PDB file of C-alpha atoms in Angstrom:
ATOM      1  CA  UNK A 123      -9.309 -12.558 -20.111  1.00 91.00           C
ATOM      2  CA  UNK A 124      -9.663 -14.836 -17.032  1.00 95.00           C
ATOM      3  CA  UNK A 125      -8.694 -13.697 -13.311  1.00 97.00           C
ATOM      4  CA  UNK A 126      -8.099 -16.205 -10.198  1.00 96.00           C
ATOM      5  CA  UNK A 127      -7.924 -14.872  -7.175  1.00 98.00           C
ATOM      6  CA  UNK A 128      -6.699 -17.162  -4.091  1.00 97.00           C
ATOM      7  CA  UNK A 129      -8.431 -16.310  -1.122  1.00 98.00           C
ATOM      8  CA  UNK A 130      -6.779 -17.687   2.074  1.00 97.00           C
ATOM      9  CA  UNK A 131      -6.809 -16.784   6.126  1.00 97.00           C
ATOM     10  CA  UNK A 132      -3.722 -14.693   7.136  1.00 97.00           C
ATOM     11  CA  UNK A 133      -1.663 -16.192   9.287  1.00 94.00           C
ATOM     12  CA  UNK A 134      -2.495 -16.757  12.910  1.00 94.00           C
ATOM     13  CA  UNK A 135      -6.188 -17.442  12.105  1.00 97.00           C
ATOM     14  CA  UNK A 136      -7.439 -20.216  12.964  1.00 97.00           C
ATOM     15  CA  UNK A 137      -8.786 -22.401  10.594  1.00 97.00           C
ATOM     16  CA  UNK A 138     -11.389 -25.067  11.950  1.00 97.00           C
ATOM     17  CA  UNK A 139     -11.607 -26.776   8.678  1.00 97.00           C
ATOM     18  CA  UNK A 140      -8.184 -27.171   7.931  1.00 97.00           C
ATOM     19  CA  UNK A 141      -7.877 -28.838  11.370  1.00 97.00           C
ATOM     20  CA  UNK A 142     -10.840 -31.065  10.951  1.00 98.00           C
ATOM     21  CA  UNK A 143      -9.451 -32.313   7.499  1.00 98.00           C
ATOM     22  CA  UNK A 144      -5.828 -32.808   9.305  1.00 98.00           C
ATOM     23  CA  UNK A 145      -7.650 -34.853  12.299  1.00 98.00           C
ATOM     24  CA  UNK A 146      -9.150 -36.809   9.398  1.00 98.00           C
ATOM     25  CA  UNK A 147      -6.556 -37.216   7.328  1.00 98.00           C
ATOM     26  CA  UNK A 148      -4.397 -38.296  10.475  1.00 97.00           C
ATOM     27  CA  UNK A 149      -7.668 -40.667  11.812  1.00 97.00           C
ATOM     28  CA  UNK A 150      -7.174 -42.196   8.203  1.00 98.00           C
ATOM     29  CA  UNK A 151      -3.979 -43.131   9.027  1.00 97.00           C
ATOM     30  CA  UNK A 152      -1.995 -39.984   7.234  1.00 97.00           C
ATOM     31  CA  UNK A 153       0.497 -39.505   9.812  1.00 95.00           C
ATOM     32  CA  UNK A 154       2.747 -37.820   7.662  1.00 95.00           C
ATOM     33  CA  UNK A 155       0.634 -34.852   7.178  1.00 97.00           C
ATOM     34  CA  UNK A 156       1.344 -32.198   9.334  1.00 96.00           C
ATOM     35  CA  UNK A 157      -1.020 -28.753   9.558  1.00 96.00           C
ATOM     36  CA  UNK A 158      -3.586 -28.321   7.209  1.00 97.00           C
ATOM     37  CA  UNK A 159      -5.233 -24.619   5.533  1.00 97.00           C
ATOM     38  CA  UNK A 160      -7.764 -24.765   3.695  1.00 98.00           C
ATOM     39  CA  UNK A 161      -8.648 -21.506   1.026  1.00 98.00           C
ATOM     40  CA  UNK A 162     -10.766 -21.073  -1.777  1.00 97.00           C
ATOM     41  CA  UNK A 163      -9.928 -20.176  -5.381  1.00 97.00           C
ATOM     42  CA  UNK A 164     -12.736 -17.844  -7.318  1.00 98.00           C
ATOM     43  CA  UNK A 165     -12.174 -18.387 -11.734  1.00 97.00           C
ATOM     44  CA  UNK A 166     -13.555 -15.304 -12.960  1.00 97.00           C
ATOM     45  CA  UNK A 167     -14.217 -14.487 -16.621  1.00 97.00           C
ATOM     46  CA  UNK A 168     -13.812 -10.859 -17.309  1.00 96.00           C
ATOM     47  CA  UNK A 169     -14.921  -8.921 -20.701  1.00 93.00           C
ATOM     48  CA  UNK A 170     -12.634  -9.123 -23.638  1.00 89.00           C
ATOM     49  CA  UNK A 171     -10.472  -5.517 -24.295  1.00 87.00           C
ATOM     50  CA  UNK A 172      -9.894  -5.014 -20.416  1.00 89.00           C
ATOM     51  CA  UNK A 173      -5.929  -4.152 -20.215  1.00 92.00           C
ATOM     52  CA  UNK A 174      -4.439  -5.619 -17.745  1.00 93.00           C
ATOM     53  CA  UNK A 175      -3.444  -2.771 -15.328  1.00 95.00           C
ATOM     54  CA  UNK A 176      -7.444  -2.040 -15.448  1.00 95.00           C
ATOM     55  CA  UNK A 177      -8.464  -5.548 -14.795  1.00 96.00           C
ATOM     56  CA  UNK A 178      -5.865  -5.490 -11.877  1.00 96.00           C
ATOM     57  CA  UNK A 179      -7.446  -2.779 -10.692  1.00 97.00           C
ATOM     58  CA  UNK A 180     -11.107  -3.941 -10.932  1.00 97.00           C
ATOM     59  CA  UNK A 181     -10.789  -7.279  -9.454  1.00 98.00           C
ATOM     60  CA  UNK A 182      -9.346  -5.647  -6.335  1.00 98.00           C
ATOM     61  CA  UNK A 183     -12.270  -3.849  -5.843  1.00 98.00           C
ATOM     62  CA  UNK A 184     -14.078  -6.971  -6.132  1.00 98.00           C
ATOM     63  CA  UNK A 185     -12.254  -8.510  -3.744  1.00 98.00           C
ATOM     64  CA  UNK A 186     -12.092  -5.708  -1.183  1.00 98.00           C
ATOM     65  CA  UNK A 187     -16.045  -5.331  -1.504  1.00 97.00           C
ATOM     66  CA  UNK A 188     -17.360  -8.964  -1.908  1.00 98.00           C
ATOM     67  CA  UNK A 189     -14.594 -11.726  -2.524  1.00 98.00           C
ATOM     68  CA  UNK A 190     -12.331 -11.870   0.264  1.00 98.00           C
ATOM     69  CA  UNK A 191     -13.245 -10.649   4.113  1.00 98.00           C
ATOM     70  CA  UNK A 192      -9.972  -8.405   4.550  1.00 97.00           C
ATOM     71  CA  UNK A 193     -10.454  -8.796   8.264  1.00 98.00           C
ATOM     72  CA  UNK A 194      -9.291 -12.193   8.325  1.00 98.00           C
ATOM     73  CA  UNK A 195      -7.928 -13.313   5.060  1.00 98.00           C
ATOM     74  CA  UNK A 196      -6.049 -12.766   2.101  1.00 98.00           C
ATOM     75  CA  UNK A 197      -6.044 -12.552  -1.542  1.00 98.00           C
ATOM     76  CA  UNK A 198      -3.726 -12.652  -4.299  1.00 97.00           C
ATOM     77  CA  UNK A 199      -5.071 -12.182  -8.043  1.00 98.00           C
ATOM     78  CA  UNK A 200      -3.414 -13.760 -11.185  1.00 96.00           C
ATOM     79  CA  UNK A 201      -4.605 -12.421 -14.523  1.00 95.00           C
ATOM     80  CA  UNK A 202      -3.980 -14.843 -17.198  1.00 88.00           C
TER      81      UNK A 202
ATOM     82  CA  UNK B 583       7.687 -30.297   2.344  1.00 91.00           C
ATOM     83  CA  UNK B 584       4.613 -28.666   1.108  1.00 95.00           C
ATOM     84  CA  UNK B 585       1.602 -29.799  -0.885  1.00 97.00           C
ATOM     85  CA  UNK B 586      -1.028 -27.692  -2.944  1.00 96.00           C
ATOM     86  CA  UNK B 587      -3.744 -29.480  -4.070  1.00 98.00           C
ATOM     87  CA  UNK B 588      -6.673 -27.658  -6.060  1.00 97.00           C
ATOM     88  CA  UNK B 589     -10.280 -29.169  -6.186  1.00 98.00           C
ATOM     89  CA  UNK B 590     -12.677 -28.004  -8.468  1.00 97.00           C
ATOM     90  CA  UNK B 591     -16.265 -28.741 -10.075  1.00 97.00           C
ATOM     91  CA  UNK B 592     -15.338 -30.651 -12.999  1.00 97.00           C
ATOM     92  CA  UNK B 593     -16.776 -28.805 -16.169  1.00 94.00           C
ATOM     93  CA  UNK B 594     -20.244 -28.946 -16.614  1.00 94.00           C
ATOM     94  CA  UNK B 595     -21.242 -29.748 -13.378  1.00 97.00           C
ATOM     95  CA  UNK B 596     -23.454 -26.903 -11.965  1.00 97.00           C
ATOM     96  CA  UNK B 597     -21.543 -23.933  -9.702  1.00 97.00           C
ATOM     97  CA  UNK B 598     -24.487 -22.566  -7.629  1.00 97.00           C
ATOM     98  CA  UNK B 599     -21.827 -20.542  -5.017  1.00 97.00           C
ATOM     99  CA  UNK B 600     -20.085 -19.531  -8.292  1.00 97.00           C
ATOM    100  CA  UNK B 601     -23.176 -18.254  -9.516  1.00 97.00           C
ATOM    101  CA  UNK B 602     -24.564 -16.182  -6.695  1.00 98.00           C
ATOM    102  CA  UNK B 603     -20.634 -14.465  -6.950  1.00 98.00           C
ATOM    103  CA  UNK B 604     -21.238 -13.595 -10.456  1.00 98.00           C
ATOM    104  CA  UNK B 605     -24.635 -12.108  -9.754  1.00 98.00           C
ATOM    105  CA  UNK B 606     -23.541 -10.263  -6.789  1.00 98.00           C
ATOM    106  CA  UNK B 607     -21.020  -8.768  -8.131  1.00 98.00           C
ATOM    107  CA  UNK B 608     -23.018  -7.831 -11.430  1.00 97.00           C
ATOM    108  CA  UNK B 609     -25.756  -5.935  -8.841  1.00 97.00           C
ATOM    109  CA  UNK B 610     -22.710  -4.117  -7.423  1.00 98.00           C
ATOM    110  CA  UNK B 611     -21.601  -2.517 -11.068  1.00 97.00           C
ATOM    111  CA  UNK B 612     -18.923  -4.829 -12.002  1.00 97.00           C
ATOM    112  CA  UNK B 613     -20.493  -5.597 -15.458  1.00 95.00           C
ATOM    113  CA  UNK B 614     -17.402  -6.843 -17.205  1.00 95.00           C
ATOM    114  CA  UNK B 615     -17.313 -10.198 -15.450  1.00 97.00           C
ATOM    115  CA  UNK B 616     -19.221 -13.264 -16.908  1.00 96.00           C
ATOM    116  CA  UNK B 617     -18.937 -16.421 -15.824  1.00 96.00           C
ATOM    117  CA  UNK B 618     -17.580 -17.235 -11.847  1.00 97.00           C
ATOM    118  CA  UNK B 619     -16.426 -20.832 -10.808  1.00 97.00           C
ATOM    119  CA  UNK B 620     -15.230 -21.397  -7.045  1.00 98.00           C
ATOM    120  CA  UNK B 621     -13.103 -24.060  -6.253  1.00 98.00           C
ATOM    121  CA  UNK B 622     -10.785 -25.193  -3.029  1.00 97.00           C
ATOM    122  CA  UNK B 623      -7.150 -24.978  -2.239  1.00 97.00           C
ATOM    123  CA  UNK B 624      -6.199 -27.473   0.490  1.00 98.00           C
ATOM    124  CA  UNK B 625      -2.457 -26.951   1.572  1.00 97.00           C
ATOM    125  CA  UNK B 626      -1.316 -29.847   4.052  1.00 97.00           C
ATOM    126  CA  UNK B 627       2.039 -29.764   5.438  1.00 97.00           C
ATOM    127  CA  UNK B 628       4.317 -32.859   5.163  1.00 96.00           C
ATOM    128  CA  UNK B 629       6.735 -34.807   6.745  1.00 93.00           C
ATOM    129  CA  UNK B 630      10.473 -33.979   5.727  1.00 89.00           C
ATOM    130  CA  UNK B 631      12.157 -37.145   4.151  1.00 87.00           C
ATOM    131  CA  UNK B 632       9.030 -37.889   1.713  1.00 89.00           C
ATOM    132  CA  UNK B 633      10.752 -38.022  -1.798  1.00 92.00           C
ATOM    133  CA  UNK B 634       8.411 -36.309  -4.505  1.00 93.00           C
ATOM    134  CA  UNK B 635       7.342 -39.806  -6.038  1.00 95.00           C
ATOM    135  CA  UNK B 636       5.787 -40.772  -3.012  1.00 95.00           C
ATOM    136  CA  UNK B 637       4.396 -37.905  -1.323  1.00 96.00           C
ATOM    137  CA  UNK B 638       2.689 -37.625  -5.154  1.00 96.00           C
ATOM    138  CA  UNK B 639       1.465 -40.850  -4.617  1.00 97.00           C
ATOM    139  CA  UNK B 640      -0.091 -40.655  -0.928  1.00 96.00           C
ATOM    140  CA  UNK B 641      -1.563 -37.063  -1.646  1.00 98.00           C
ATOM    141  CA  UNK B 642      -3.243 -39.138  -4.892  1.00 98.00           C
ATOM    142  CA  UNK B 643      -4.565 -41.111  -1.989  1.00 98.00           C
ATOM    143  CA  UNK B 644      -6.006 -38.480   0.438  1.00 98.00           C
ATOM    144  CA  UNK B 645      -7.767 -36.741  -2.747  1.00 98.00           C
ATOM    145  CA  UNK B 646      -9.162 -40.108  -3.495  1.00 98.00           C
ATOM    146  CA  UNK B 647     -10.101 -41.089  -0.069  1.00 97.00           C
ATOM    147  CA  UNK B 648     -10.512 -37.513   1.460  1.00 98.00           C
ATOM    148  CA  UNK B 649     -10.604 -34.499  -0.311  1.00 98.00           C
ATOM    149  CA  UNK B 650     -12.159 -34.333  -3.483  1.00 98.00           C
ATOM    150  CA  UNK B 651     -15.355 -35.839  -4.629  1.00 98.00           C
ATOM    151  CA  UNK B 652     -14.608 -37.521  -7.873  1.00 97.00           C
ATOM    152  CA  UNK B 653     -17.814 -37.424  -8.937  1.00 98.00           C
ATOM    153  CA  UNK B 654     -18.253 -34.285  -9.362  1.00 98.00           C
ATOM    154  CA  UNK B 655     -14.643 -32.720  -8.798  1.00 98.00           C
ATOM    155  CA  UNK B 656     -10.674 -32.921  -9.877  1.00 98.00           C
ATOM    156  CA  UNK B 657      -8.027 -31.992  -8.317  1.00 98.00           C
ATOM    157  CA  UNK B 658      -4.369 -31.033  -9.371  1.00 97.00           C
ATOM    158  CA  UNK B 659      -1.723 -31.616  -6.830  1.00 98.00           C
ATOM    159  CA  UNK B 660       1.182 -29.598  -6.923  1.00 96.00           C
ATOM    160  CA  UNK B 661       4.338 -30.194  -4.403  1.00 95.00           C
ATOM    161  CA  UNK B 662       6.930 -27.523  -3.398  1.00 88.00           C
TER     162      UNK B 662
END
Protein backbone atom coordinates (compact mmCIF):
# COMPACT_ATOMS: atom_id res chain seq x y z
CA UNK A 1 0.00 0.00 0.00
CA UNK A 2 1.41 3.48 -0.83
CA UNK A 3 0.31 6.83 1.07
CA UNK A 4 0.95 10.59 -0.28
CA UNK A 5 0.46 13.08 1.84
CA UNK A 6 0.43 16.86 0.44
CA UNK A 7 1.87 19.08 2.79
CA UNK A 8 1.10 22.79 2.08
CA UNK A 9 1.03 26.33 4.24
CA UNK A 10 -2.56 27.26 5.33
CA UNK A 11 -3.72 30.10 4.02
CA UNK A 12 -2.51 33.51 5.03
CA UNK A 13 1.10 32.26 5.46
CA UNK A 14 3.39 33.62 3.76
CA UNK A 15 5.33 31.77 1.52
CA UNK A 16 8.85 33.32 0.56
CA UNK A 17 9.51 30.69 -1.96
CA UNK A 18 6.48 30.74 -3.75
CA UNK A 19 7.07 34.51 -4.16
CA UNK A 20 10.64 34.20 -5.21
CA UNK A 21 9.63 31.57 -7.95
CA UNK A 22 6.61 34.09 -9.05
CA UNK A 23 9.28 37.14 -9.19
CA UNK A 24 11.24 34.70 -11.35
CA UNK A 25 8.89 33.35 -13.31
CA UNK A 26 7.53 37.02 -13.95
CA UNK A 27 11.54 38.35 -14.43
CA UNK A 28 11.46 35.48 -17.15
CA UNK A 29 8.95 37.12 -18.81
CA UNK A 30 5.78 34.91 -17.36
CA UNK A 31 3.47 37.66 -16.95
CA UNK A 32 0.61 35.58 -16.98
CA UNK A 33 1.35 33.88 -13.81
CA UNK A 34 -0.20 35.28 -11.01
CA UNK A 35 0.63 34.07 -7.10
CA UNK A 36 2.67 31.25 -6.61
CA UNK A 37 2.62 28.31 -3.36
CA UNK A 38 4.88 26.15 -3.22
CA UNK A 39 4.24 22.55 -0.96
CA UNK A 40 5.84 19.39 -0.78
CA UNK A 41 4.49 15.91 -1.50
CA UNK A 42 6.03 12.89 0.88
CA UNK A 43 5.45 9.00 -1.28
CA UNK A 44 5.43 6.71 1.49
CA UNK A 45 5.48 2.91 1.21
CA UNK A 46 3.64 1.30 4.00
CA UNK A 47 3.69 -2.65 4.95
CA UNK A 48 1.48 -4.92 2.98
CA UNK A 49 -1.96 -6.16 5.16
CA UNK A 50 -2.44 -2.55 6.70
CA UNK A 51 -6.40 -1.87 6.13
CA UNK A 52 -7.04 1.15 5.16
CA UNK A 53 -8.92 2.79 8.11
CA UNK A 54 -5.54 1.72 10.11
CA UNK A 55 -3.19 3.15 7.62
CA UNK A 56 -5.41 6.36 7.74
CA UNK A 57 -4.95 6.40 11.06
CA UNK A 58 -1.14 5.82 11.25
CA UNK A 59 -0.03 8.23 8.71
CA UNK A 60 -1.80 10.96 10.68
CA UNK A 61 0.21 10.36 13.44
CA UNK A 62 3.07 10.65 11.25
CA UNK A 63 2.16 13.67 10.07
CA UNK A 64 1.07 15.31 13.32
CA UNK A 65 4.53 14.16 14.93
CA UNK A 66 7.14 14.57 12.08
CA UNK A 67 5.64 15.30 8.49
CA UNK A 68 3.80 18.39 8.50
CA UNK A 69 4.40 21.48 11.18
CA UNK A 70 0.55 21.86 12.15
CA UNK A 71 1.38 25.38 13.22
CA UNK A 72 1.65 26.62 9.86
CA UNK A 73 0.63 24.13 7.31
CA UNK A 74 -1.50 21.54 6.14
CA UNK A 75 -1.82 18.06 5.10
CA UNK A 76 -4.08 15.93 3.27
CA UNK A 77 -3.27 12.03 2.90
CA UNK A 78 -4.37 9.84 -0.12
CA UNK A 79 -4.01 6.09 0.35
CA UNK A 80 -3.81 4.39 -2.89
CA UNK B 1 -7.21 29.36 -13.92
CA UNK B 2 -5.11 27.15 -11.83
CA UNK B 3 -2.03 25.04 -12.44
CA UNK B 4 -0.57 22.01 -10.37
CA UNK B 5 2.55 20.96 -11.36
CA UNK B 6 4.40 18.02 -9.41
CA UNK B 7 8.29 17.65 -9.51
CA UNK B 8 9.89 14.73 -8.42
CA UNK B 9 13.37 12.76 -8.34
CA UNK B 10 13.08 10.73 -11.32
CA UNK B 11 13.47 6.95 -10.27
CA UNK B 12 16.68 5.92 -9.32
CA UNK B 13 18.12 9.01 -8.59
CA UNK B 14 19.12 9.11 -4.85
CA UNK B 15 16.35 10.74 -2.16
CA UNK B 16 18.65 11.75 0.76
CA UNK B 17 15.58 14.12 2.47
CA UNK B 18 13.37 11.08 1.65
CA UNK B 19 15.63 8.99 3.44
CA UNK B 20 16.27 10.79 6.68
CA UNK B 21 11.98 10.79 6.72
CA UNK B 22 11.97 7.14 6.51
CA UNK B 23 14.55 6.74 9.24
CA UNK B 24 13.01 9.20 11.47
CA UNK B 25 10.02 7.98 11.44
CA UNK B 26 11.28 4.24 11.85
CA UNK B 27 13.21 5.62 15.34
CA UNK B 28 9.79 7.00 16.34
CA UNK B 29 7.92 3.32 16.12
CA UNK B 30 6.31 3.61 12.85
CA UNK B 31 7.83 0.29 11.57
CA UNK B 32 5.37 -0.42 8.81
CA UNK B 33 6.72 2.21 6.43
CA UNK B 34 9.58 1.36 3.93
CA UNK B 35 10.62 3.33 1.43
CA UNK B 36 9.95 7.56 1.58
CA UNK B 37 10.37 9.78 -1.62
CA UNK B 38 9.73 13.70 -1.27
CA UNK B 39 8.87 15.60 -4.07
CA UNK B 40 7.39 19.39 -4.79
CA UNK B 41 4.02 20.75 -5.61
CA UNK B 42 4.30 24.21 -7.21
CA UNK B 43 0.73 25.78 -7.70
CA UNK B 44 0.98 29.15 -9.80
CA UNK B 45 -2.04 31.06 -10.44
CA UNK B 46 -2.94 32.11 -14.03
CA UNK B 47 -4.29 34.61 -16.05
CA UNK B 48 -8.11 34.11 -16.98
CA UNK B 49 -8.52 33.85 -20.87
CA UNK B 50 -5.51 31.19 -21.24
CA UNK B 51 -7.26 28.25 -23.14
CA UNK B 52 -5.96 24.78 -21.73
CA UNK B 53 -3.70 24.14 -24.93
CA UNK B 54 -1.70 26.96 -24.21
CA UNK B 55 -1.44 27.47 -20.65
CA UNK B 56 -0.23 23.47 -21.10
CA UNK B 57 2.19 24.67 -23.31
CA UNK B 58 3.78 27.79 -21.35
CA UNK B 59 3.67 25.81 -17.94
CA UNK B 60 5.82 23.04 -20.25
CA UNK B 61 7.99 26.08 -20.54
CA UNK B 62 8.44 27.34 -16.92
CA UNK B 63 9.17 23.52 -15.85
CA UNK B 64 11.72 23.52 -18.56
CA UNK B 65 13.19 26.85 -17.94
CA UNK B 66 12.26 27.18 -14.15
CA UNK B 67 11.05 24.64 -12.08
CA UNK B 68 12.21 21.32 -12.46
CA UNK B 69 15.66 20.08 -13.04
CA UNK B 70 15.43 17.65 -15.86
CA UNK B 71 18.27 16.02 -15.01
CA UNK B 72 17.41 14.64 -12.25
CA UNK B 73 13.52 15.40 -11.96
CA UNK B 74 9.89 15.18 -13.89
CA UNK B 75 7.19 16.88 -13.48
CA UNK B 76 3.39 16.30 -14.28
CA UNK B 77 1.35 19.35 -14.86
CA UNK B 78 -2.11 19.23 -14.14
CA UNK B 79 -4.61 22.36 -14.93
CA UNK B 80 -7.97 23.03 -13.16
Amino acid sequence: MKARVHVSLKPGVLDPQGKTVADTLSRLGFDEVGEVRVGKVIELELEDGLDASAAQARVTEMCEKLLANTVIEKYEIELA
